[in-house]
PDB file of C-alpha atoms in Angstrom:
ATOM      1  CA  MET U 241       0.000   0.000   0.000  1.00  0.00           C
ATOM      2  CA  GLU U 242       1.514   3.317  -0.971  1.00  0.00           C
ATOM      3  CA  GLU U 243       0.353   6.878  -1.098  1.00  0.00           C
ATOM      4  CA  ARG U 244       1.717   9.557  -3.396  1.00  0.00           C
ATOM      5  CA  ARG U 245       0.931  13.244  -3.722  1.00  0.00           C
ATOM      6  CA  TYR U 246      -0.135  14.818  -6.972  1.00  0.00           C
ATOM      7  CA  ARG U 247      -1.972  17.913  -8.181  1.00  0.00           C
ATOM      8  CA  SER U 248      -5.456  18.237  -9.572  1.00  0.00           C
ATOM      9  CA  ALA U 249      -6.220  20.036 -12.847  1.00  0.00           C
ATOM     10  CA  SER U 250      -6.898  23.260 -10.923  1.00  0.00           C
ATOM     11  CA  GLY U 251      -3.743  23.015  -8.828  1.00  0.00           C
ATOM     12  CA  ALA U 252      -5.169  21.660  -5.565  1.00  0.00           C
ATOM     13  CA  PRO U 253      -3.107  18.935  -3.827  1.00  0.00           C
ATOM     14  CA  ILE U 254      -4.544  15.433  -4.051  1.00  0.00           C
ATOM     15  CA  ALA U 255      -3.232  12.065  -2.900  1.00  0.00           C
ATOM     16  CA  LEU U 256      -3.369   8.720  -4.700  1.00  0.00           C
ATOM     17  CA  ARG U 257      -3.396   5.558  -2.604  1.00  0.00           C
ATOM     18  CA  ARG U 258      -2.787   2.195  -4.252  1.00  0.00           C
ATOM     19  CA  ARG U 259      -3.521  -1.130  -2.588  1.00  0.00           C
ATOM     20  CA  GLN U 260      -2.996  -4.537  -4.101  1.00  0.00           C
ATOM     21  CA  HIS U 261      -5.381  -6.978  -2.487  1.00  0.00           C
ATOM     22  CA  SER U 262      -4.390  -9.923  -4.664  1.00  0.00           C
ATOM     23  CA  ALA U 263      -2.878 -10.690  -8.043  1.00  0.00           C
ATOM     24  CA  SER U 264      -6.039  -9.711  -9.883  1.00  0.00           C
ATOM     25  CA  CYS U 265      -7.562  -7.196  -7.486  1.00  0.00           C
ATOM     26  CA  ARG U 266      -6.426  -3.598  -7.022  1.00  0.00           C
ATOM     27  CA  GLU U 267      -7.876  -0.582  -5.309  1.00  0.00           C
ATOM     28  CA  LEU U 268      -6.919   2.963  -6.308  1.00  0.00           C
ATOM     29  CA  ALA U 269      -8.241   5.838  -4.206  1.00  0.00           C
ATOM     30  CA  VAL U 270      -7.836   9.554  -4.876  1.00  0.00           C
ATOM     31  CA  ARG U 271      -8.330  11.815  -1.875  1.00  0.00           C
ATOM     32  CA  CYS U 272      -9.435  15.379  -2.558  1.00  0.00           C
ATOM     33  CA  PRO U 273      -8.352  18.349  -0.439  1.00  0.00           C
ATOM     34  CA  ARG U 274     -10.506  18.962   2.622  1.00  0.00           C
ATOM     35  CA  LEU U 275     -12.856  21.893   2.994  1.00  0.00           C
ATOM     36  CA  GLN U 276     -10.669  24.856   3.891  1.00  0.00           C
ATOM     37  CA  LEU U 277     -11.516  26.872   6.994  1.00  0.00           C
ATOM     38  CA  ARG U 278     -10.623  30.137   5.278  1.00  0.00           C
ATOM     39  CA  SER U 279     -12.980  29.591   2.339  1.00  0.00           C
ATOM     40  CA  LEU U 280     -15.761  28.531   4.709  1.00  0.00           C
ATOM     41  CA  SER U 281     -15.313  31.666   6.839  1.00  0.00           C
ATOM     42  CA  ALA U 282     -15.047  33.847   3.717  1.00  0.00           C
ATOM     43  CA  VAL U 283     -18.368  32.586   2.340  1.00  0.00           C
ATOM     44  CA  THR U 284     -20.082  32.813   5.739  1.00  0.00           C
ATOM     45  CA  SER U 285     -18.834  36.376   6.296  1.00  0.00           C
ATOM     46  CA  ALA U 286     -19.930  37.433   2.823  1.00  0.00           C
ATOM     47  CA  VAL U 287     -23.450  36.035   3.284  1.00  0.00           C
ATOM     48  CA  TRP U 288     -23.783  37.575   6.756  1.00  0.00           C
ATOM     49  CA  LEU U 289     -22.505  40.967   5.565  1.00  0.00           C
ATOM     50  CA  VAL U 290     -25.075  41.002   2.756  1.00  0.00           C
ATOM     51  CA  ALA U 291     -27.790  40.004   5.244  1.00  0.00           C
ATOM     52  CA  TYR U 292     -26.706  42.760   7.628  1.00  0.00           C
ATOM     53  CA  GLY U 293     -26.826  45.246   4.760  1.00  0.00           C
ATOM     54  CA  LEU U 294     -30.355  44.117   3.923  1.00  0.00           C
ATOM     55  CA  PHE U 295     -31.288  44.393   7.616  1.00  0.00           C
ATOM     56  CA  VAL U 296     -30.008  47.962   7.766  1.00  0.00           C
ATOM     57  CA  LEU U 297     -32.027  48.830   4.649  1.00  0.00           C
ATOM     58  CA  SER U 298     -35.236  47.061   5.578  1.00  0.00           C
ATOM     59  CA  GLU U 299     -35.232  47.224   9.456  1.00  0.00           C
ATOM     60  CA  ASN U 300     -36.559  43.654   9.479  1.00  0.00           C
ATOM     61  CA  SER U 301     -34.734  41.330  11.869  1.00  0.00           C
ATOM     62  CA  MET U 302     -36.046  38.222  10.109  1.00  0.00           C
ATOM     63  CA  VAL U 303     -33.350  38.803   7.473  1.00  0.00           C
ATOM     64  CA  LEU U 304     -30.641  38.011  10.013  1.00  0.00           C
ATOM     65  CA  SER U 305     -32.277  34.784  11.220  1.00  0.00           C
ATOM     66  CA  ALA U 306     -32.923  33.795   7.629  1.00  0.00           C
ATOM     67  CA  ALA U 307     -29.260  34.358   6.795  1.00  0.00           C
ATOM     68  CA  ILE U 308     -28.113  32.128   9.652  1.00  0.00           C
ATOM     69  CA  PHE U 309     -30.584  29.452   8.603  1.00  0.00           C
ATOM     70  CA  ILE U 310     -29.545  29.649   4.966  1.00  0.00           C
ATOM     71  CA  THR U 311     -25.872  29.389   5.886  1.00  0.00           C
ATOM     72  CA  LEU U 312     -26.445  26.288   8.003  1.00  0.00           C
ATOM     73  CA  ILE U 313     -28.703  24.548   5.504  1.00  0.00           C
ATOM     74  CA  GLY U 314     -26.391  25.493   2.643  1.00  0.00           C
ATOM     75  CA  LEU U 315     -23.376  24.057   4.459  1.00  0.00           C
ATOM     76  CA  ILE U 316     -25.183  20.789   5.184  1.00  0.00           C
ATOM     77  CA  ILE U 317     -26.365  20.450   1.581  1.00  0.00           C
ATOM     78  CA  TYR U 318     -22.879  21.249   0.281  1.00  0.00           C
ATOM     79  CA  LEU U 319     -21.207  18.653   2.513  1.00  0.00           C
ATOM     80  CA  HIS U 320     -23.759  15.979   1.744  1.00  0.00           C
ATOM     81  CA  PHE U 321     -24.301  16.425  -1.985  1.00  0.00           C
ATOM     82  CA  VAL U 322     -21.401  18.368  -3.454  1.00  0.00           C
ATOM     83  CA  LYS U 323     -18.126  18.046  -1.525  1.00  0.00           C
ATOM     84  CA  ILE U 324     -16.454  14.778  -2.420  1.00  0.00           C
ATOM     85  CA  ASP U 325     -13.824  13.560  -0.010  1.00  0.00           C
ATOM     86  CA  GLN U 326     -12.463  10.518  -1.812  1.00  0.00           C
ATOM     87  CA  GLU U 327     -13.045   8.737  -5.091  1.00  0.00           C
ATOM     88  CA  SER U 328     -11.908   5.164  -5.400  1.00  0.00           C
ATOM     89  CA  LEU U 329     -11.683   2.549  -8.094  1.00  0.00           C
ATOM     90  CA  LEU U 330     -11.695  -1.159  -7.244  1.00  0.00           C
ATOM     91  CA  VAL U 331     -10.696  -3.381 -10.157  1.00  0.00           C
ATOM     92  CA  ILE U 332     -11.317  -7.104  -9.719  1.00  0.00           C
ATOM     93  CA  GLY U 333      -9.932  -9.061 -12.648  1.00  0.00           C
ATOM     94  CA  SER U 334     -12.639 -11.541 -13.425  1.00  0.00           C
ATOM     95  CA  LEU U 335     -15.559  -9.787 -11.798  1.00  0.00           C
ATOM     96  CA  GLY U 336     -15.785  -6.098 -12.649  1.00  0.00           C
ATOM     97  CA  ILE U 337     -14.960  -2.542 -11.680  1.00  0.00           C
ATOM     98  CA  GLN U 338     -16.477  -0.705  -8.730  1.00  0.00           C
ATOM     99  CA  VAL U 339     -16.432   3.096  -8.548  1.00  0.00           C
ATOM    100  CA  THR U 340     -17.085   4.691  -5.143  1.00  0.00           C
ATOM    101  CA  SER U 341     -17.455   8.360  -4.234  1.00  0.00           C
ATOM    102  CA  SER U 342     -17.401   9.307  -0.567  1.00  0.00           C
ATOM    103  CA  TYR U 343     -18.864  12.664   0.353  1.00  0.00           C
ATOM    104  CA  ALA U 344     -17.678  14.880   3.197  1.00  0.00           C
ATOM    105  CA  SER U 345     -20.784  14.070   5.260  1.00  0.00           C
ATOM    106  CA  GLY U 346     -19.951  10.349   5.122  1.00  0.00           C
ATOM    107  CA  LYS U 347     -22.340   9.387   2.353  1.00  0.00           C
ATOM    108  CA  GLU U 348     -20.947   6.912  -0.171  1.00  0.00           C
ATOM    109  CA  SER U 349     -22.294   6.315  -3.626  1.00  0.00           C
ATOM    110  CA  THR U 350     -21.168   3.227  -5.535  1.00  0.00           C
ATOM    111  CA  THR U 351     -21.432   2.025  -9.104  1.00  0.00           C
ATOM    112  CA  PHE U 352     -20.469  -1.459 -10.225  1.00  0.00           C
ATOM    113  CA  ILE U 353     -19.721  -2.366 -13.826  1.00  0.00           C
ATOM    114  CA  GLU U 354     -19.284  -6.052 -14.592  1.00  0.00           C
ATOM    115  CA  MET U 355     -16.243  -7.114 -16.581  1.00  0.00           C
ATOM    116  CA  GLY U 356     -18.279  -8.377 -19.548  1.00  0.00           C
ATOM    117  CA  GLN U 357     -19.425  -4.842 -20.239  1.00  0.00           C
ATOM    118  CA  VAL U 358     -16.006  -3.225 -19.874  1.00  0.00           C
ATOM    119  CA  LYS U 359     -14.219  -2.742 -23.176  1.00  0.00           C
ATOM    120  CA  ASP U 360     -11.255  -0.771 -21.901  1.00  0.00           C
ATOM    121  CA  VAL U 361     -10.074   1.854 -19.431  1.00  0.00           C
ATOM    122  CA  VAL U 362      -8.453   4.765 -21.276  1.00  0.00           C
ATOM    123  CA  ILE U 363      -7.184   8.282 -20.731  1.00  0.00           C
ATOM    124  CA  ASN U 364      -9.242  10.584 -22.931  1.00  0.00           C
ATOM    125  CA  GLU U 365      -8.823  14.291 -23.625  1.00  0.00           C
ATOM    126  CA  ALA U 366     -11.839  16.564 -23.970  1.00  0.00           C
ATOM    127  CA  VAL U 367     -12.839  20.208 -23.845  1.00  0.00           C
ATOM    128  CA  HIS U 368     -14.271  21.074 -20.429  1.00  0.00           C
ATOM    129  CA  MET U 369     -15.120  24.602 -19.276  1.00  0.00           C
ATOM    130  CA  GLN U 370     -12.776  26.456 -21.657  1.00  0.00           C
ATOM    131  CA  LYS U 371      -9.908  24.044 -20.900  1.00  0.00           C
ATOM    132  CA  VAL U 372      -8.715  20.778 -22.398  1.00  0.00           C
ATOM    133  CA  ILE U 373      -8.344  18.180 -19.654  1.00  0.00           C
ATOM    134  CA  TYR U 374      -7.167  14.593 -19.471  1.00  0.00           C
ATOM    135  CA  TYR U 375      -9.557  12.290 -17.676  1.00  0.00           C
ATOM    136  CA  LEU U 376      -9.756   8.581 -17.095  1.00  0.00           C
ATOM    137  CA  CYS U 377     -12.832   6.804 -18.400  1.00  0.00           C
ATOM    138  CA  ILE U 378     -14.253   3.312 -18.753  1.00  0.00           C
ATOM    139  CA  LEU U 379     -15.407   2.395 -22.254  1.00  0.00           C
ATOM    140  CA  LEU U 380     -18.426   0.107 -22.202  1.00  0.00           C
ATOM    141  CA  GLN U 381     -18.836  -2.536 -24.863  1.00  0.00           C
ATOM    142  CA  ASP U 382     -21.585  -2.257 -27.429  1.00  0.00           C
ATOM    143  CA  PRO U 383     -23.351  -5.655 -27.363  1.00  0.00           C
ATOM    144  CA  GLY U 384     -24.076  -5.578 -31.106  1.00  0.00           C
ATOM    145  CA  ASP U 385     -20.708  -4.394 -32.365  1.00  0.00           C
ATOM    146  CA  PRO U 386     -17.463  -5.810 -30.909  1.00  0.00           C
ATOM    147  CA  GLN U 387     -15.459  -2.784 -32.022  1.00  0.00           C
ATOM    148  CA  GLY U 388     -17.980  -0.183 -30.949  1.00  0.00           C
ATOM    149  CA  VAL U 389     -18.261   1.794 -27.756  1.00  0.00           C
ATOM    150  CA  SER U 390     -21.765   2.132 -26.362  1.00  0.00           C
ATOM    151  CA  GLU U 391     -21.056   4.387 -23.408  1.00  0.00           C
ATOM    152  CA  VAL U 392     -18.279   6.359 -21.769  1.00  0.00           C
ATOM    153  CA  VAL U 393     -18.105   6.497 -17.946  1.00  0.00           C
ATOM    154  CA  PRO U 394     -15.796   9.277 -16.759  1.00  0.00           C
ATOM    155  CA  LEU U 395     -13.925   8.615 -13.487  1.00  0.00           C
ATOM    156  CA  PHE U 396     -12.487  10.949 -10.824  1.00  0.00           C
ATOM    157  CA  GLN U 397     -14.806  13.744 -11.904  1.00  0.00           C
ATOM    158  CA  SER U 398     -14.422  16.001  -8.903  1.00  0.00           C
ATOM    159  CA  SER U 399     -10.763  15.437  -8.055  1.00  0.00           C
ATOM    160  CA  LYS U 400      -9.651  15.738 -11.714  1.00  0.00           C
ATOM    161  CA  PRO U 401      -6.093  14.453 -11.352  1.00  0.00           C
ATOM    162  CA  ARG U 402      -3.415  15.570 -13.784  1.00  0.00           C
ATOM    163  CA  LEU U 403      -1.770  13.366 -16.370  1.00  0.00           C
ATOM    164  CA  ASP U 404       1.004  11.964 -14.133  1.00  0.00           C
ATOM    165  CA  CYS U 405      -1.499  10.584 -11.627  1.00  0.00           C
ATOM    166  CA  LEU U 406      -3.744   9.330 -14.422  1.00  0.00           C
ATOM    167  CA  ILE U 407      -0.866   7.443 -16.032  1.00  0.00           C
ATOM    168  CA  GLU U 408      -0.235   5.596 -12.747  1.00  0.00           C
ATOM    169  CA  VAL U 409      -3.884   4.627 -12.437  1.00  0.00           C
ATOM    170  CA  TYR U 410      -3.999   3.665 -16.115  1.00  0.00           C
ATOM    171  CA  ARG U 411      -1.004   1.372 -15.850  1.00  0.00           C
ATOM    172  CA  SER U 412      -2.398  -0.333 -12.743  1.00  0.00           C
ATOM    173  CA  CYS U 413      -5.741  -0.937 -14.440  1.00  0.00           C
ATOM    174  CA  GLN U 414      -4.164  -2.178 -17.666  1.00  0.00           C
ATOM    175  CA  GLU U 415      -2.099  -4.773 -15.801  1.00  0.00           C
ATOM    176  CA  ILE U 416      -5.292  -6.328 -14.536  1.00  0.00           C
ATOM    177  CA  LEU U 417      -7.300  -5.868 -17.716  1.00  0.00           C
ATOM    178  CA  GLN U 418      -4.633  -7.530 -19.817  1.00  0.00           C
ATOM    179  CA  GLN U 419      -4.874 -10.636 -17.640  1.00  0.00           C
ATOM    180  CA  ARG U 420      -8.369 -11.297 -18.837  1.00  0.00           C
ATOM    181  CA  LYS U 421      -7.187 -11.563 -22.439  1.00  0.00           C
ATOM    182  CA  THR U 422      -4.439 -14.070 -21.641  1.00  0.00           C
ATOM    183  CA  ALA U 423      -6.521 -16.039 -19.125  1.00  0.00           C
ATOM    184  CA  PRO U 424      -8.585 -18.887 -20.599  1.00  0.00           C
ATOM    185  CA  GLN U 425     -12.326 -18.113 -20.764  1.00  0.00           C
TER     186      GLN U 425
ATOM    187  CA  GLU A 534     -11.340  31.963 -62.571  1.00  0.00           C
ATOM    188  CA  ASN A 535     -12.621  33.208 -59.220  1.00  0.00           C
ATOM    189  CA  SER A 536      -9.858  35.699 -58.478  1.00  0.00           C
ATOM    190  CA  PRO A 537     -10.282  38.676 -56.152  1.00  0.00           C
ATOM    191  CA  ALA A 538      -8.709  41.055 -58.743  1.00  0.00           C
ATOM    192  CA  PRO A 539     -10.490  44.298 -59.575  1.00  0.00           C
ATOM    193  CA  LEU A 540     -12.864  44.113 -62.567  1.00  0.00           C
ATOM    194  CA  PRO A 541     -14.984  46.773 -64.283  1.00  0.00           C
ATOM    195  CA  GLU A 542     -18.203  45.129 -63.048  1.00  0.00           C
ATOM    196  CA  ARG A 543     -16.919  45.134 -59.474  1.00  0.00           C
ATOM    197  CA  ALA A 544     -16.049  48.831 -59.743  1.00  0.00           C
ATOM    198  CA  ILE A 545     -19.604  49.590 -60.880  1.00  0.00           C
ATOM    199  CA  TYR A 546     -21.125  47.495 -58.058  1.00  0.00           C
ATOM    200  CA  GLY A 547     -18.913  49.261 -55.550  1.00  0.00           C
ATOM    201  CA  PHE A 548     -19.847  52.717 -56.773  1.00  0.00           C
ATOM    202  CA  ALA A 549     -23.551  51.846 -56.866  1.00  0.00           C
ATOM    203  CA  LEU A 550     -23.325  50.600 -53.264  1.00  0.00           C
ATOM    204  CA  PHE A 551     -21.447  53.777 -52.260  1.00  0.00           C
ATOM    205  CA  LEU A 552     -24.102  56.058 -53.773  1.00  0.00           C
ATOM    206  CA  GLY A 553     -26.898  53.919 -52.344  1.00  0.00           C
ATOM    207  CA  SER A 554     -25.507  54.001 -48.812  1.00  0.00           C
ATOM    208  CA  TRP A 555     -24.956  57.778 -48.919  1.00  0.00           C
ATOM    209  CA  PHE A 556     -28.514  58.231 -50.178  1.00  0.00           C
ATOM    210  CA  GLY A 557     -29.855  55.945 -47.447  1.00  0.00           C
ATOM    211  CA  PHE A 558     -27.924  57.834 -44.773  1.00  0.00           C
ATOM    212  CA  MET A 559     -29.185  61.243 -46.002  1.00  0.00           C
ATOM    213  CA  LEU A 560     -32.734  59.897 -46.098  1.00  0.00           C
ATOM    214  CA  TYR A 561     -32.389  58.645 -42.515  1.00  0.00           C
ATOM    215  CA  LEU A 562     -31.074  62.035 -41.339  1.00  0.00           C
ATOM    216  CA  ILE A 563     -33.907  63.881 -43.108  1.00  0.00           C
ATOM    217  CA  TRP A 564     -36.487  61.523 -41.620  1.00  0.00           C
ATOM    218  CA  ALA A 565     -35.035  61.905 -38.112  1.00  0.00           C
ATOM    219  CA  TYR A 566     -34.459  65.688 -38.028  1.00  0.00           C
ATOM    220  CA  VAL A 567     -36.898  67.461 -40.363  1.00  0.00           C
ATOM    221  CA  PRO A 568     -40.034  68.436 -38.359  1.00  0.00           C
ATOM    222  CA  GLU A 569     -43.213  66.539 -39.119  1.00  0.00           C
ATOM    223  CA  THR A 570     -45.141  69.648 -40.179  1.00  0.00           C
ATOM    224  CA  TRP A 571     -42.581  70.418 -42.907  1.00  0.00           C
ATOM    225  CA  LEU A 572     -42.828  66.800 -44.175  1.00  0.00           C
ATOM    226  CA  PHE A 573     -46.651  67.009 -44.191  1.00  0.00           C
ATOM    227  CA  SER A 574     -46.543  70.252 -46.161  1.00  0.00           C
ATOM    228  CA  LEU A 575     -44.404  68.457 -48.771  1.00  0.00           C
ATOM    229  CA  GLY A 576     -47.073  65.739 -49.025  1.00  0.00           C
ATOM    230  CA  LEU A 577     -45.050  62.986 -47.223  1.00  0.00           C
ATOM    231  CA  THR A 578     -47.675  61.987 -44.668  1.00  0.00           C
ATOM    232  CA  TYR A 579     -47.222  58.213 -44.490  1.00  0.00           C
ATOM    233  CA  TRP A 580     -43.603  57.914 -43.261  1.00  0.00           C
ATOM    234  CA  PRO A 581     -42.957  55.824 -40.133  1.00  0.00           C
ATOM    235  CA  GLN A 582     -43.009  57.446 -36.703  1.00  0.00           C
ATOM    236  CA  LYS A 583     -39.834  59.258 -35.709  1.00  0.00           C
ATOM    237  CA  TYR A 584     -39.770  57.074 -32.595  1.00  0.00           C
ATOM    238  CA  TRP A 585     -38.215  54.388 -34.762  1.00  0.00           C
ATOM    239  CA  ALA A 586     -35.312  56.621 -35.776  1.00  0.00           C
ATOM    240  CA  VAL A 587     -34.016  56.170 -32.220  1.00  0.00           C
ATOM    241  CA  ALA A 588     -35.505  52.770 -31.429  1.00  0.00           C
ATOM    242  CA  LEU A 589     -33.995  50.825 -34.333  1.00  0.00           C
ATOM    243  CA  PRO A 590     -30.355  51.740 -33.599  1.00  0.00           C
ATOM    244  CA  ALA A 591     -30.948  50.980 -29.922  1.00  0.00           C
ATOM    245  CA  TYR A 592     -32.415  47.564 -30.766  1.00  0.00           C
ATOM    246  CA  LEU A 593     -29.486  46.869 -33.095  1.00  0.00           C
ATOM    247  CA  LEU A 594     -26.827  47.687 -30.505  1.00  0.00           C
ATOM    248  CA  VAL A 595     -28.527  45.586 -27.820  1.00  0.00           C
ATOM    249  CA  ALA A 596     -28.825  42.722 -30.321  1.00  0.00           C
ATOM    250  CA  VAL A 597     -25.078  42.931 -31.053  1.00  0.00           C
ATOM    251  CA  GLY A 598     -24.285  42.848 -27.337  1.00  0.00           C
ATOM    252  CA  ILE A 599     -26.582  39.886 -26.752  1.00  0.00           C
ATOM    253  CA  GLY A 600     -25.083  38.198 -29.809  1.00  0.00           C
ATOM    254  CA  TYR A 601     -21.676  38.036 -28.117  1.00  0.00           C
ATOM    255  CA  ILE A 602     -23.161  36.293 -25.079  1.00  0.00           C
ATOM    256  CA  LEU A 603     -25.405  34.101 -27.249  1.00  0.00           C
ATOM    257  CA  LEU A 604     -22.497  32.894 -29.381  1.00  0.00           C
ATOM    258  CA  PHE A 605     -20.503  32.039 -26.270  1.00  0.00           C
ATOM    259  CA  GLY A 606     -23.483  30.141 -24.877  1.00  0.00           C
ATOM    260  CA  ILE A 607     -24.122  28.255 -28.121  1.00  0.00           C
ATOM    261  CA  ASN A 608     -20.489  27.203 -28.181  1.00  0.00           C
ATOM    262  CA  MET A 609     -20.686  25.925 -24.625  1.00  0.00           C
ATOM    263  CA  MET A 610     -23.886  24.021 -25.345  1.00  0.00           C
ATOM    264  CA  SER A 611     -22.524  22.290 -28.426  1.00  0.00           C
ATOM    265  CA  THR A 612     -19.367  21.085 -26.671  1.00  0.00           C
ATOM    266  CA  ALA A 613     -19.750  17.361 -26.139  1.00  0.00           C
ATOM    267  CA  PRO A 614     -20.043  16.432 -22.427  1.00  0.00           C
ATOM    268  CA  LEU A 615     -17.335  14.277 -20.895  1.00  0.00           C
ATOM    269  CA  ASN A 616     -19.513  11.152 -20.929  1.00  0.00           C
ATOM    270  CA  SER A 617     -20.447  11.252 -24.607  1.00  0.00           C
ATOM    271  CA  THR A 618     -19.043   8.913 -27.243  1.00  0.00           C
ATOM    272  CA  HIS A 619     -18.446  11.909 -29.509  1.00  0.00           C
ATOM    273  CA  THR A 620     -15.201  12.530 -27.636  1.00  0.00           C
ATOM    274  CA  ILE A 621     -13.950   9.097 -28.769  1.00  0.00           C
ATOM    275  CA  THR A 622     -15.276   8.508 -32.265  1.00  0.00           C
ATOM    276  CA  ASP A 623     -17.753   9.702 -34.861  1.00  0.00           C
ATOM    277  CA  ASN A 624     -19.709   8.431 -37.876  1.00  0.00           C
ATOM    278  CA  TYR A 625     -16.817   8.679 -40.301  1.00  0.00           C
ATOM    279  CA  ALA A 626     -14.491   6.737 -38.035  1.00  0.00           C
ATOM    280  CA  LYS A 627     -17.057   4.015 -37.381  1.00  0.00           C
ATOM    281  CA  LYS A 628     -17.689   3.433 -41.091  1.00  0.00           C
ATOM    282  CA  GLN A 629     -14.077   3.524 -42.218  1.00  0.00           C
ATOM    283  CA  GLN A 630     -12.799   0.590 -44.259  1.00  0.00           C
ATOM    284  CA  GLN A 631      -9.521  -1.107 -43.531  1.00  0.00           C
ATOM    285  CA  LYS A 632      -7.197  -0.915 -46.509  1.00  0.00           C
ATOM    286  CA  LYS A 633      -4.859  -3.835 -47.073  1.00  0.00           C
ATOM    287  CA  PHE A 634      -1.300  -3.398 -45.913  1.00  0.00           C
ATOM    288  CA  GLN A 635       1.095  -3.150 -48.867  1.00  0.00           C
ATOM    289  CA  GLU A 636       4.821  -3.641 -48.588  1.00  0.00           C
ATOM    290  CA  GLU A 637       6.993  -0.545 -49.208  1.00  0.00           C
ATOM    291  CA  ALA A 638       3.954   1.732 -49.443  1.00  0.00           C
ATOM    292  CA  ILE A 639       2.961   4.461 -47.009  1.00  0.00           C
ATOM    293  CA  PRO A 640       0.146   3.037 -44.864  1.00  0.00           C
ATOM    294  CA  ALA A 641      -3.306   4.448 -45.627  1.00  0.00           C
ATOM    295  CA  LEU A 642      -4.674   7.194 -43.398  1.00  0.00           C
ATOM    296  CA  ARG A 643      -7.104   5.883 -40.791  1.00  0.00           C
ATOM    297  CA  ASP A 644      -8.505   6.760 -37.392  1.00  0.00           C
ATOM    298  CA  ILE A 645      -6.583   4.776 -34.789  1.00  0.00           C
ATOM    299  CA  PRO A 646      -8.763   3.475 -31.902  1.00  0.00           C
ATOM    300  CA  ILE A 647      -8.233   5.210 -28.602  1.00  0.00           C
ATOM    301  CA  SER A 648      -7.163   2.017 -26.798  1.00  0.00           C
ATOM    302  CA  GLU A 649      -4.279   1.577 -29.213  1.00  0.00           C
ATOM    303  CA  VAL A 650      -3.229   5.218 -28.909  1.00  0.00           C
ATOM    304  CA  ASN A 651      -3.271   4.978 -25.120  1.00  0.00           C
ATOM    305  CA  ARG A 652      -1.188   1.822 -25.117  1.00  0.00           C
ATOM    306  CA  MET A 653       1.390   3.486 -27.325  1.00  0.00           C
ATOM    307  CA  PHE A 654       1.568   6.691 -25.284  1.00  0.00           C
ATOM    308  CA  PHE A 655       1.220   5.605 -21.695  1.00  0.00           C
ATOM    309  CA  LEU A 656       2.296   1.988 -21.269  1.00  0.00           C
ATOM    310  CA  PRO A 657       5.998   2.104 -22.117  1.00  0.00           C
ATOM    311  CA  GLU A 658       8.132   2.701 -19.014  1.00  0.00           C
ATOM    312  CA  LYS A 659      10.306   5.793 -19.190  1.00  0.00           C
TER     313      LYS A 659
END
């Protein structure tokens, strides 16, 4: 088990942890940076300043209670639905690939793709928000056409690692995926 | 055949356009500035309201400003999302035919599948 530090596409520090459970089973987890105290206090101060300004203009004290309420509810929604703490990829050679996202509130959302549907795991480049980024994705097999790709499943969407981290993950996945070609069916 | 060199016909078109645009501009100024009573006394009673002499340029400028934002938005909307197969292949690549490999000839141009490209770029150890 080893952990290495990399950078995300926007420059934030991320960490990649690799674990080899067996010869045909690997787990790769990317940990995103935690919620920063300074950005949390900046947003809270901005919202409360605006609310205080509205209170001074309107003389209605409900604005202040509403601002506190909104800040609390907004923080809970952000931690539970938006802020991803860790994204992990579990590749089991003969079985399939499991993608897990853990949110900051503790919620985990998992997707499992069985190996029969997986055509390949590749590093693709695409235009995203006025930038060209590299991202890892799983190509799903088209049942009718052996050469065709029916669907593309992008991985590590919120941590967006840079190419050096993606190459490590790609090589680990390819070692396992190549075993299924050499192994007898 | 279709060269951009000057020709007599093009000179005539250019001059006609020049005269036409000057005439149009003078007409617009007359319509905007000459008082309505003077125009009525000349018999020109059915010209559009002078309101439009100000409204149309205003509409045009706002449309140009919105056009910048609209073009930006249309570009963003037509960018393929990260989970679409259009980032990997398209109709021409799917229907391409494999040409036979000939010795001592330059290989035919074709779209190489992304798995092969990835293996070539990323698998070899440094």
